[in-house]
PDB file of C-alpha atoms in Angstrom:
ATOM      1  CA  MET A   1       0.000   0.000   0.000  1.00 94.00           C
ATOM      2  CA  VAL A   2       1.193   3.491  -0.823  1.00 97.00           C
ATOM      3  CA  ILE A   3       0.369   6.075   1.829  1.00 96.00           C
ATOM      4  CA  GLY A   4       0.868   9.737   1.026  1.00 96.00           C
ATOM      5  CA  CYS A   5       1.181  12.340   3.757  1.00 93.00           C
ATOM      6  CA  ASP A   6      -0.507  15.624   2.899  1.00 87.00           C
ATOM      7  CA  SER A   7      -0.940  18.621   5.186  1.00 81.00           C
ATOM      8  CA  ALA A   8      -4.312  19.608   3.713  1.00 79.00           C
ATOM      9  CA  GLU A   9      -6.246  16.398   3.119  1.00 84.00           C
ATOM     10  CA  GLY A  10      -6.539  12.777   4.075  1.00 91.00           C
ATOM     11  CA  GLU A  11      -7.393  10.687   7.086  1.00 94.00           C
ATOM     12  CA  ASP A  12      -6.167  11.640  10.542  1.00 94.00           C
ATOM     13  CA  ALA A  13      -2.788   9.881  10.835  1.00 94.00           C
ATOM     14  CA  THR A  14      -3.260   9.386  14.599  1.00 93.00           C
ATOM     15  CA  ALA A  15      -6.351   7.209  13.957  1.00 93.00           C
ATOM     16  CA  PHE A  16      -5.232   5.591  10.698  1.00 94.00           C
ATOM     17  CA  GLU A  17      -4.536   1.841  10.742  1.00 91.00           C
ATOM     18  CA  PHE A  18      -1.268   1.543   8.858  1.00 92.00           C
ATOM     19  CA  PRO A  19      -0.988  -1.662   6.800  1.00 91.00           C
ATOM     20  CA  ARG A  20       1.915  -3.972   7.603  1.00 87.00           C
ATOM     21  CA  LYS A  21       3.367  -3.690   4.079  1.00 91.00           C
ATOM     22  CA  ARG A  22       3.491  -0.061   3.063  1.00 92.00           C
ATOM     23  CA  VAL A  23       5.393   2.738   1.411  1.00 95.00           C
ATOM     24  CA  ILE A  24       5.077   6.194   2.922  1.00 96.00           C
ATOM     25  CA  VAL A  25       5.450   9.180   0.597  1.00 96.00           C
ATOM     26  CA  MET A  26       6.173  12.668   1.886  1.00 94.00           C
ATOM     27  CA  GLY A  27       5.986  15.777  -0.283  1.00 86.00           C
ATOM     28  CA  ASN A  28       8.394  18.663  -0.186  1.00 83.00           C
ATOM     29  CA  GLU A  29       7.918  21.507   2.291  1.00 79.00           C
ATOM     30  CA  ALA A  30       6.880  24.152  -0.206  1.00 78.00           C
ATOM     31  CA  GLU A  31       4.626  22.321  -2.646  1.00 83.00           C
ATOM     32  CA  GLY A  32       3.755  18.957  -1.117  1.00 85.00           C
ATOM     33  CA  MET A  33       3.381  15.922  -3.366  1.00 89.00           C
ATOM     34  CA  ARG A  34       3.070  16.222  -7.110  1.00 91.00           C
ATOM     35  CA  ARG A  35      -0.381  15.607  -8.541  1.00 91.00           C
ATOM     36  CA  LEU A  36       0.419  12.251 -10.177  1.00 95.00           C
ATOM     37  CA  VAL A  37       2.122  10.970  -7.031  1.00 94.00           C
ATOM     38  CA  ARG A  38      -0.904  11.983  -4.920  1.00 93.00           C
ATOM     39  CA  GLU A  39      -3.315  10.338  -7.386  1.00 94.00           C
ATOM     40  CA  ASN A  40      -1.382   7.058  -7.231  1.00 96.00           C
ATOM     41  CA  CYS A  41      -1.476   6.799  -3.441  1.00 96.00           C
ATOM     42  CA  ASP A  42      -3.815   4.186  -1.988  1.00 96.00           C
ATOM     43  CA  TYR A  43      -4.415   6.390   1.067  1.00 96.00           C
ATOM     44  CA  LEU A  44      -3.734   9.965   2.113  1.00 96.00           C
ATOM     45  CA  VAL A  45      -3.093  10.851   5.745  1.00 95.00           C
ATOM     46  CA  ARG A  46      -2.559  14.145   7.516  1.00 92.00           C
ATOM     47  CA  ILE A  47      -1.139  15.108  10.870  1.00 92.00           C
ATOM     48  CA  PRO A  48      -3.739  17.036  12.871  1.00 92.00           C
ATOM     49  CA  MET A  49      -2.430  20.460  13.871  1.00 89.00           C
ATOM     50  CA  ALA A  50      -3.097  22.630  16.875  1.00 90.00           C
ATOM     51  CA  PRO A  51      -4.878  25.912  16.141  1.00 92.00           C
ATOM     52  CA  GLY A  52      -2.440  28.439  14.739  1.00 90.00           C
ATOM     53  CA  VAL A  53       0.042  25.839  13.443  1.00 85.00           C
ATOM     54  CA  GLU A  54       0.019  25.683   9.641  1.00 80.00           C
ATOM     55  CA  SER A  55       2.460  22.846   9.023  1.00 78.00           C
ATOM     56  CA  LEU A  56       5.551  21.040  10.268  1.00 86.00           C
ATOM     57  CA  ASN A  57       9.057  20.934   8.899  1.00 88.00           C
ATOM     58  CA  ILE A  58       9.343  17.908   6.553  1.00 91.00           C
ATOM     59  CA  SER A  59      11.829  16.109   8.808  1.00 93.00           C
ATOM     60  CA  VAL A  60       9.553  16.553  11.832  1.00 93.00           C
ATOM     61  CA  ALA A  61       6.467  15.487   9.865  1.00 93.00           C
ATOM     62  CA  THR A  62       8.317  12.401   8.602  1.00 94.00           C
ATOM     63  CA  ALA A  63       9.387  11.463  12.123  1.00 96.00           C
ATOM     64  CA  VAL A  64       5.808  11.833  13.412  1.00 95.00           C
ATOM     65  CA  VAL A  65       4.297   9.714  10.625  1.00 94.00           C
ATOM     66  CA  LEU A  66       6.965   6.999  10.930  1.00 94.00           C
ATOM     67  CA  TYR A  67       6.457   6.896  14.695  1.00 94.00           C
ATOM     68  CA  LEU A  68       2.679   6.569  14.249  1.00 94.00           C
ATOM     69  CA  ALA A  69       3.130   3.773  11.682  1.00 92.00           C
ATOM     70  CA  ILE A  70       5.517   1.796  13.897  1.00 91.00           C
ATOM     71  CA  ALA A  71       3.442   2.377  17.039  1.00 90.00           C
ATOM     72  CA  ASP A  72       0.302   1.223  15.236  1.00 84.00           C
ATOM     73  CA  LEU A  73       1.983  -2.028  14.153  1.00 84.00           C
ATOM     74  CA  ALA A  74       3.465  -2.600  17.614  1.00 84.00           C
ATOM     75  CA  ARG A  75       0.017  -2.107  19.153  1.00 80.00           C
ATOM     76  CA  ALA A  76      -1.537  -4.554  16.645  1.00 75.00           C
ATOM     77  CA  ASP A  77       1.182  -7.142  17.382  1.00 77.00           C
ATOM     78  CA  TRP A  78       0.669  -6.726  21.126  1.00 79.00           C
ATOM     79  CA  GLU A  79      -3.124  -7.076  20.808  1.00 75.00           C
ATOM     80  CA  GLU A  80      -2.698 -10.155  18.629  1.00 75.00           C
ATOM     81  CA  LYS A  81      -0.341 -11.710  21.174  1.00 77.00           C
ATOM     82  CA  GLU A  82      -2.669 -10.878  24.082  1.00 76.00           C
ATOM     83  CA  ASN A  83      -5.773 -12.183  22.294  1.00 78.00           C
ATOM     84  CA  GLY A  84      -3.971 -15.299  21.113  1.00 71.00           C
ATOM     85  CA  ALA A  85      -2.698 -16.085  24.607  1.00 55.00           C
ATOM     86  CA  ALA A  86      -6.159 -15.558  26.111  1.00 49.00           C
ATOM     87  CA  THR A  87      -7.848 -17.957  23.690  1.00 48.00           C
ATOM     88  CA  GLU A  88      -5.348 -20.812  24.007  1.00 52.00           C
ATOM     89  CA  LEU A  89      -6.310 -23.564  26.390  1.00 47.00           C
ATOM     90  CA  PRO A  90      -3.683 -25.296  28.522  1.00 53.00           C
ATOM     91  CA  ALA A  91      -2.640 -28.743  27.363  1.00 56.00           C
ATOM     92  CA  ALA A  92      -4.360 -31.657  29.101  1.00 54.00           C
ATOM     93  CA  ASP A  93      -2.118 -34.138  30.930  1.00 51.00           C
TER      94      ASP A  93
END
């Protein structure tokens, strides 16, 4: 899956469920992603901003999105492990 990060449109990156296999595309600071790149993304995400904050530096935005993607996968792995352990029955002797 190709996930594009756009400051103006897309799903909230903090609530987005990042797929395990993915490519994350970031645009440049001044112009964002090119039109054809944006159109070929499977998903668009955005980082929600506090009032008065227009955008983040590209390196900061990249760090935030990569952190969210890794945290989302770690949470999914943890939930899978917890749910799997809870449903397994002990072996009978």
